[in-house]
Coordinates of C-alpha atoms in Angstrom, one line a residue:
Chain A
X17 CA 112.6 -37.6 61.4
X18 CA 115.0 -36.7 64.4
X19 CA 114.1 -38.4 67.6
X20 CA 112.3 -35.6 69.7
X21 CA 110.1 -35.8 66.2
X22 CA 109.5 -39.4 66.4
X23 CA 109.1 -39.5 69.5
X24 CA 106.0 -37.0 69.4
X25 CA 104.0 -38.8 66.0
X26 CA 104.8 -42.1 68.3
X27 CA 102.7 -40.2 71.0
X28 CA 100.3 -39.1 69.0
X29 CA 99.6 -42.2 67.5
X30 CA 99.2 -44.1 71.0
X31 CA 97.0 -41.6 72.2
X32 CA 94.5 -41.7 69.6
X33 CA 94.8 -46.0 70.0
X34 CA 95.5 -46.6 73.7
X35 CA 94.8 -42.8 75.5
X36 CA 96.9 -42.0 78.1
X37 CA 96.7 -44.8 80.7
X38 CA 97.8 -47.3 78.2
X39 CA 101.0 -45.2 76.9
X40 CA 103.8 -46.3 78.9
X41 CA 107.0 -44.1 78.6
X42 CA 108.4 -47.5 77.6
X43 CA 105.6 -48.3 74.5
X44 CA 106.5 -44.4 73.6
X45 CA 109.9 -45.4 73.1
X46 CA 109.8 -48.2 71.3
X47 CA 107.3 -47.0 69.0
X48 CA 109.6 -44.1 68.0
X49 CA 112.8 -46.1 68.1
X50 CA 114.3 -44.2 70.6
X51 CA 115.9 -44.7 74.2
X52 CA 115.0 -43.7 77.4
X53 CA 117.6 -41.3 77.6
X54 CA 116.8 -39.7 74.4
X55 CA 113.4 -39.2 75.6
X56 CA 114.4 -37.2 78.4
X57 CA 117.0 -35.3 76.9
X58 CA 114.1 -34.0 74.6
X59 CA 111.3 -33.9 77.0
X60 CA 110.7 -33.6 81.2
X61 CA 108.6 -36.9 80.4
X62 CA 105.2 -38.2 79.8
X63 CA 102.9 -35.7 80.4
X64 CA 105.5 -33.1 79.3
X65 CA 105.4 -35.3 75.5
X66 CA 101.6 -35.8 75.7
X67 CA 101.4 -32.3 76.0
X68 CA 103.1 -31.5 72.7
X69 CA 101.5 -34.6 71.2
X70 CA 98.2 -33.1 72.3
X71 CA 98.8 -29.6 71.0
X72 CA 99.9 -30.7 67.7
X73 CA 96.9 -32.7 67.1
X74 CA 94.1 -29.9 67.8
X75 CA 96.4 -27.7 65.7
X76 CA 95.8 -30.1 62.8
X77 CA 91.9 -30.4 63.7
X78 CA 91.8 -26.8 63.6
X79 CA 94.3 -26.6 60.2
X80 CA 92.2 -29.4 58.4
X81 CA 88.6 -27.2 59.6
X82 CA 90.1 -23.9 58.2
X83 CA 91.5 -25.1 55.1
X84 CA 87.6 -26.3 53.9
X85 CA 85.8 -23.6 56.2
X86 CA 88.1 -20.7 54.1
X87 CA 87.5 -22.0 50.9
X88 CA 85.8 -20.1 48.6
X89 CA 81.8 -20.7 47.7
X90 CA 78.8 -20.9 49.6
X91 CA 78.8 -21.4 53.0
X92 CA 76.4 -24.5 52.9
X93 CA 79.1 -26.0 50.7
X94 CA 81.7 -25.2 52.9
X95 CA 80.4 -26.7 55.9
X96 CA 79.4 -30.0 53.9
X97 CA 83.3 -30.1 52.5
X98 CA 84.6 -29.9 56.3
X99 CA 81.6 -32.5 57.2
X100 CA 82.4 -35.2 54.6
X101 CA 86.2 -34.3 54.2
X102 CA 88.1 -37.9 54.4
X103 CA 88.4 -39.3 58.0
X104 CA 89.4 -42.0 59.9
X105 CA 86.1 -42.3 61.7
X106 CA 86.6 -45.4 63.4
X107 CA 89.8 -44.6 65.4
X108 CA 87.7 -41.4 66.8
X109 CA 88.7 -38.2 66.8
X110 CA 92.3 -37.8 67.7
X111 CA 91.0 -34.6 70.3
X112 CA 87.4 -35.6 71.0
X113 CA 88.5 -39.5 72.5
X114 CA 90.9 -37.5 75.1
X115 CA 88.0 -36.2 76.7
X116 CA 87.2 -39.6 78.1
X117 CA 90.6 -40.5 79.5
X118 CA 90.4 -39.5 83.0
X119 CA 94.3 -38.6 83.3
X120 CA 94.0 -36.0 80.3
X121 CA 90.7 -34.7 82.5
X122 CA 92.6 -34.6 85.8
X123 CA 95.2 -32.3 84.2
X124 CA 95.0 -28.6 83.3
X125 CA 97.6 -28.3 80.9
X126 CA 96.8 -31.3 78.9
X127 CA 93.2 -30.7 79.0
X128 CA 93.0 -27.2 78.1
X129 CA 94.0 -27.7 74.1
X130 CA 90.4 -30.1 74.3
X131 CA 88.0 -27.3 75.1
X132 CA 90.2 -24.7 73.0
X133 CA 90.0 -26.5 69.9
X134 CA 86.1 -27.2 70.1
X135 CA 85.3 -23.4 71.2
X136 CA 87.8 -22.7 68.1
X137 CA 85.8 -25.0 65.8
X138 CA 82.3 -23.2 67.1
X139 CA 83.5 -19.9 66.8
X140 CA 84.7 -20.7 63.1
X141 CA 81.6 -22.5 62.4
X142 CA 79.3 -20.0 63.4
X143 CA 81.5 -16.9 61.5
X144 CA 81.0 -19.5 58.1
X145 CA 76.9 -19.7 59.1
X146 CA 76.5 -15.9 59.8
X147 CA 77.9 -14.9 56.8
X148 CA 75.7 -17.4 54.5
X149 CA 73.0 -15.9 56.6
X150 CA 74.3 -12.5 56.0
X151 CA 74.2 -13.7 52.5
X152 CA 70.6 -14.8 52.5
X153 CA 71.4 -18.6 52.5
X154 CA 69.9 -19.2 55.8
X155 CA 66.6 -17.9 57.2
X156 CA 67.1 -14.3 59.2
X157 CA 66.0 -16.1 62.2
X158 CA 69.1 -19.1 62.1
X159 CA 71.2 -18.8 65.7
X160 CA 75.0 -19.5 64.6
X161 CA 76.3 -20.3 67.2
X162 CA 73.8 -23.0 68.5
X163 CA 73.6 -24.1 64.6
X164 CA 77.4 -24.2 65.1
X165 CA 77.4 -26.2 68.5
X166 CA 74.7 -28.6 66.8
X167 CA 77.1 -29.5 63.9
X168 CA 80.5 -30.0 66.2
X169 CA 78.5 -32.1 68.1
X170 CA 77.0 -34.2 65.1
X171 CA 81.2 -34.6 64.2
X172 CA 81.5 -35.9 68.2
X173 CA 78.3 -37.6 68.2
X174 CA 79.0 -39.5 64.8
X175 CA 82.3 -40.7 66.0
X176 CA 80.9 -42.2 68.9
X177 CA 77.8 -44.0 66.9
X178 CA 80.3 -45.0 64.3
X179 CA 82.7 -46.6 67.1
X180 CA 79.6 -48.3 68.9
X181 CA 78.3 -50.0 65.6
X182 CA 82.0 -50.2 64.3
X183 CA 80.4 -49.1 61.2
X184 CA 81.7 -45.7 59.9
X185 CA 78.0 -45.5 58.3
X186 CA 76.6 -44.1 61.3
X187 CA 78.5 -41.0 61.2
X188 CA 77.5 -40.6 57.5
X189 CA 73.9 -40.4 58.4
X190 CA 74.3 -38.1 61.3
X191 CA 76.5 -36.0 58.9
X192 CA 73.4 -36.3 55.8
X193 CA 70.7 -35.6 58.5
X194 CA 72.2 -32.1 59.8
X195 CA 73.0 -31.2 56.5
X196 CA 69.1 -31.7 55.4
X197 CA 68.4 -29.4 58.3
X198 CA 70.5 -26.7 57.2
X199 CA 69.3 -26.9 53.9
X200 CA 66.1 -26.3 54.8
X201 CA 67.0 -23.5 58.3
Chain B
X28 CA 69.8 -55.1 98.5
X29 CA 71.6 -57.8 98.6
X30 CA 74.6 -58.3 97.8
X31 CA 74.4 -59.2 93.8
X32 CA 72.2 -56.1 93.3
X33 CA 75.3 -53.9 95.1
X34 CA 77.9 -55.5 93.2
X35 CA 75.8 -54.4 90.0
X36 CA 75.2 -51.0 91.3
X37 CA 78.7 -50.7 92.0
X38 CA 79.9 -51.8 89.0
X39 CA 77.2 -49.7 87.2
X40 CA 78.8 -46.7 88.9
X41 CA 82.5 -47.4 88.2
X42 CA 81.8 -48.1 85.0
X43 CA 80.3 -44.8 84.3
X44 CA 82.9 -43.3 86.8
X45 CA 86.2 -45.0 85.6
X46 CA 85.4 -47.0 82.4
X47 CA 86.3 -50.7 82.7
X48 CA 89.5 -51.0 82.7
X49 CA 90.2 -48.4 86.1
X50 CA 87.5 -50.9 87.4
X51 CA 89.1 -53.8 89.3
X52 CA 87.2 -56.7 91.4
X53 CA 88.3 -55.4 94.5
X54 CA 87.8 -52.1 93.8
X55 CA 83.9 -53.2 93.0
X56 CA 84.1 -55.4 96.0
X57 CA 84.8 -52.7 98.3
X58 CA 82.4 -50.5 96.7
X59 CA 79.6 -52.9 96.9
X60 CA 80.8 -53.9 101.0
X61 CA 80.7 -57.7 99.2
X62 CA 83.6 -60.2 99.7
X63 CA 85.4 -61.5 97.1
X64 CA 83.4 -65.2 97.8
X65 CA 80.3 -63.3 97.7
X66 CA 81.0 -61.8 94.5
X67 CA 82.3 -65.3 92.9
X68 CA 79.0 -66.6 94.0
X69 CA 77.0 -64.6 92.4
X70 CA 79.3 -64.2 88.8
X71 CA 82.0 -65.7 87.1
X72 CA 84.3 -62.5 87.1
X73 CA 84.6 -58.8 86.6
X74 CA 83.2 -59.4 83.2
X75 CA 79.8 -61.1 83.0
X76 CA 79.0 -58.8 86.2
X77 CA 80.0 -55.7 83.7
X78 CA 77.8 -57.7 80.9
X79 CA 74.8 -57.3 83.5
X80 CA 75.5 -54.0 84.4
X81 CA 75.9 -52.9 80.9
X82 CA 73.0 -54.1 80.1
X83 CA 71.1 -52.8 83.2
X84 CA 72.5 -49.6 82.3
X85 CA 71.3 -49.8 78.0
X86 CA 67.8 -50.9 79.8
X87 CA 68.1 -47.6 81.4
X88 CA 68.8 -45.3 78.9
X89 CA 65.9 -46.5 76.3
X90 CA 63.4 -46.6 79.4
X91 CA 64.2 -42.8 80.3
X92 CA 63.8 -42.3 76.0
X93 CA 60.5 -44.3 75.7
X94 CA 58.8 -42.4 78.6
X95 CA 59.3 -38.7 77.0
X96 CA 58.9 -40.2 73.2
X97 CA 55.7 -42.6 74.3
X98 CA 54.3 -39.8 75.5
X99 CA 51.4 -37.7 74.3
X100 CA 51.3 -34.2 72.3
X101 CA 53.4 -33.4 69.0
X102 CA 56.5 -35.0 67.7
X103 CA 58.8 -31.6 68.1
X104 CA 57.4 -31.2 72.3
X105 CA 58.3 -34.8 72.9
X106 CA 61.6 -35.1 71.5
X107 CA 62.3 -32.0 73.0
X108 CA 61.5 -33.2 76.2
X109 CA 63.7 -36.3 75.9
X110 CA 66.4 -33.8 74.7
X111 CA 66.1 -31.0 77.7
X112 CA 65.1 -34.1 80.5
X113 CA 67.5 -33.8 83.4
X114 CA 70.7 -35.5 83.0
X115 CA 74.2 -35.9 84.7
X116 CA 75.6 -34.3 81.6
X117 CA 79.4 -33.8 82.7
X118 CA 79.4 -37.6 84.1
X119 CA 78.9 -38.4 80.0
X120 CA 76.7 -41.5 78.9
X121 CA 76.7 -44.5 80.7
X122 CA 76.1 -46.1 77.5
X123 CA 78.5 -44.1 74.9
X124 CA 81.2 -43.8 77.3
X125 CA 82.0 -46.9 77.0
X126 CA 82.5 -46.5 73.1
X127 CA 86.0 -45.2 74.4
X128 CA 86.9 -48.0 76.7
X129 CA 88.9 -50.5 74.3
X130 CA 88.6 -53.2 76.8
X131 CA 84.8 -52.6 76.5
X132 CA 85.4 -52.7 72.8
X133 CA 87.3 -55.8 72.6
X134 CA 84.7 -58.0 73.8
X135 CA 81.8 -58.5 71.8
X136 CA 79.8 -59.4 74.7
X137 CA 80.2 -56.3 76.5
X138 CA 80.2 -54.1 73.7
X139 CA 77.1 -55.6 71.6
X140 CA 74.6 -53.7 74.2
X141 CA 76.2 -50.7 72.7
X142 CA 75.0 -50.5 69.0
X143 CA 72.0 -52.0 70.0
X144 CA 70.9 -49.1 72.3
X145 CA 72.0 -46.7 69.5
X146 CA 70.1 -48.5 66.9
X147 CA 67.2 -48.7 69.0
X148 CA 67.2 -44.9 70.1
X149 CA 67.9 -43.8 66.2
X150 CA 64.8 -45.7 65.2
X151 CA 62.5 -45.1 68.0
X152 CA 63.6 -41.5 67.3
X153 CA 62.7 -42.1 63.5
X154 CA 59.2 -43.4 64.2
X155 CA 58.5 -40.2 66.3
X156 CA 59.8 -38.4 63.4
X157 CA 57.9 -39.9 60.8
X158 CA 54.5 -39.5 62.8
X159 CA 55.1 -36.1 63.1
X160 CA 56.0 -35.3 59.4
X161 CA 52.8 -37.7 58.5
X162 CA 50.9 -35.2 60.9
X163 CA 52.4 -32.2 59.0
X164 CA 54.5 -30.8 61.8
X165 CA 57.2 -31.5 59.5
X166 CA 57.5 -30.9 55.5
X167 CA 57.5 -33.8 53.3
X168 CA 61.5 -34.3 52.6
X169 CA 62.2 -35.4 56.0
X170 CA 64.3 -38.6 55.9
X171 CA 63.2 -39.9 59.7
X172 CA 66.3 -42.1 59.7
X173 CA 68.8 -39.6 58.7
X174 CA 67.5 -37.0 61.0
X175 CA 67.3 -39.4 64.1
X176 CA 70.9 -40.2 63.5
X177 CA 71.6 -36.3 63.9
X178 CA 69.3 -36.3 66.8
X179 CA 71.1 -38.9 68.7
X180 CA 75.1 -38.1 67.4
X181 CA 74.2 -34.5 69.0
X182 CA 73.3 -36.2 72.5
X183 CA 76.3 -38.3 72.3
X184 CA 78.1 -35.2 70.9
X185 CA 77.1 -32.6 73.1
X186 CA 78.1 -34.9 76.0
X187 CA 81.8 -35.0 74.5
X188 CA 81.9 -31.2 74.3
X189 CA 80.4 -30.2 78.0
X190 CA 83.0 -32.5 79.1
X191 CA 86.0 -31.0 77.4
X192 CA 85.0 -27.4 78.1
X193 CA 83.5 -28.7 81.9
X194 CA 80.4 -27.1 81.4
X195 CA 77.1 -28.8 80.7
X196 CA 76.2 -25.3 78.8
X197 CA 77.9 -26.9 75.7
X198 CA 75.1 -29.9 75.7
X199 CA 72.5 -27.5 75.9
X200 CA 73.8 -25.4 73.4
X201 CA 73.6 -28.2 70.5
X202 CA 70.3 -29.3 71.6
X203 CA 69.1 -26.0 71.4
X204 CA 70.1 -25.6 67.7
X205 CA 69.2 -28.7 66.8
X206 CA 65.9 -28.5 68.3
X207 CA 65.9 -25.0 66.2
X208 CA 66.2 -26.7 63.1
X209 CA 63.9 -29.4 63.7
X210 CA 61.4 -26.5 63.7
X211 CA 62.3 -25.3 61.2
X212 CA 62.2 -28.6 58.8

């Protein structure tokens, strides 16, 4: 990896451990093995780098959603592939946890990804629950995209109960309890 | 009040406002109009008076649950009354903010109140669950436990989402369609 490259993973990394507040320009650097002046020959500096960092991540939320939400089969099974896929619950979700650091909040640009990636996620959930719907899976009366709201906010939810218990068994049984519901909607 | 209930207050209110670490004796100090002496008096630092206020704060949260779920009427009317009760829904949880807060985190004194008020909520949730599916209001199948784990990751969820898209529209949104399905179970 080149240096501008290192230094963005670094980034990302320290967000999703430390947020924001807690990732110096100088932590960045050492992380990623490269200088000060490297870091600014690549980018205008923190926030500038966060920015990236924080694009790239959403991207791969959203990547890591589509590639089990276009699979082929039912969409039940589908939505239970993205739900149980592999994560690492107990280090939070890598966009969710930005929502609670108050300098990502206080800034437009690096804020905006946050909200863009969970309307993405809805929007995507709720195309996967119409057409199981459409394909008489669901009840005619089933609401996709509050169903769809409901499950992005089981991922949140879980992560947070998860994190609280420091217990990745919590976001299990939030994930088995919504899934019971939408066997049964 | 006097000046130990203002310090907690204050502290209460920075927590939720700034987490613990943006929270700094003085700045609670000058919050609460209490001199630093006053504030020594009364605690041994910034973090047993966060330990009290935490705990003030977890005492909080399951009163406000225990008065719509002790209620009377059916299972479904009273947890839909603790999800739809008025709350300062882009402020986040006092409680489950603090999930994020790795200072918070570090210390098991501070963060202990935290799974315990998310245990607590999941099975007082459960119980309410269970009496209802005992008084056929829900079919048979129902795992209480699971299903109160869903309930309360789509609070704690639903909080995370109206906060990145600053809208409290998003919070309603999940509890609507979890609600939904809850009717449907």
């Amino acid at each position: 990896m080149d240096a501008s490259e290192r230094l963005i993973e670094s980034t990302r990394e320290l967000l999703w451990e430390r947020g924001y507040v807690g990732t110096s320009p100088k932590v960045i650097q050492e992380r990623a093995g490269a200088g000060q002046g490297s870091m600014y020959h690549h980018f205008r500096g923190k926030s500038d780098l966060a920015r990236v960092a924080i694009e790239r991540s959403a991207g791969e939320v959203r990547a890591e959603a589509e590639r089990r939400l276009a699979a082929p089969g039912p969409a039940l099974e589908r939505i239970a592939a993205y739900l149980r896929r592999e994560r690492e619950v107990l280090k939070g979700c890598p966009v969710g946890r930005l929502t609670q650091d108050p300098d990502v909040m206080a800034d437009p640009v690096l804020r905006a990804p946050l909200g863009e990636t969970f309307d993405w996620l809805r929007d995507r959930l709720a195309a996967v629950l119409a057409e199981g719907r459409d394909h008489g899976e669901f009840d005619a009366e089933l609401d996709p995209a509050a169903t769809a709201a409901t499950i992005v906010a089981v991922l949140q939810g879980g992560y947070v109960l998860a994190k609280a218990a420091g217990d990745s068994a919590e976001f299990d049984r939030a994930v088995t309890g919504v899934l019971a519901l939408l066997r049964r909607a």
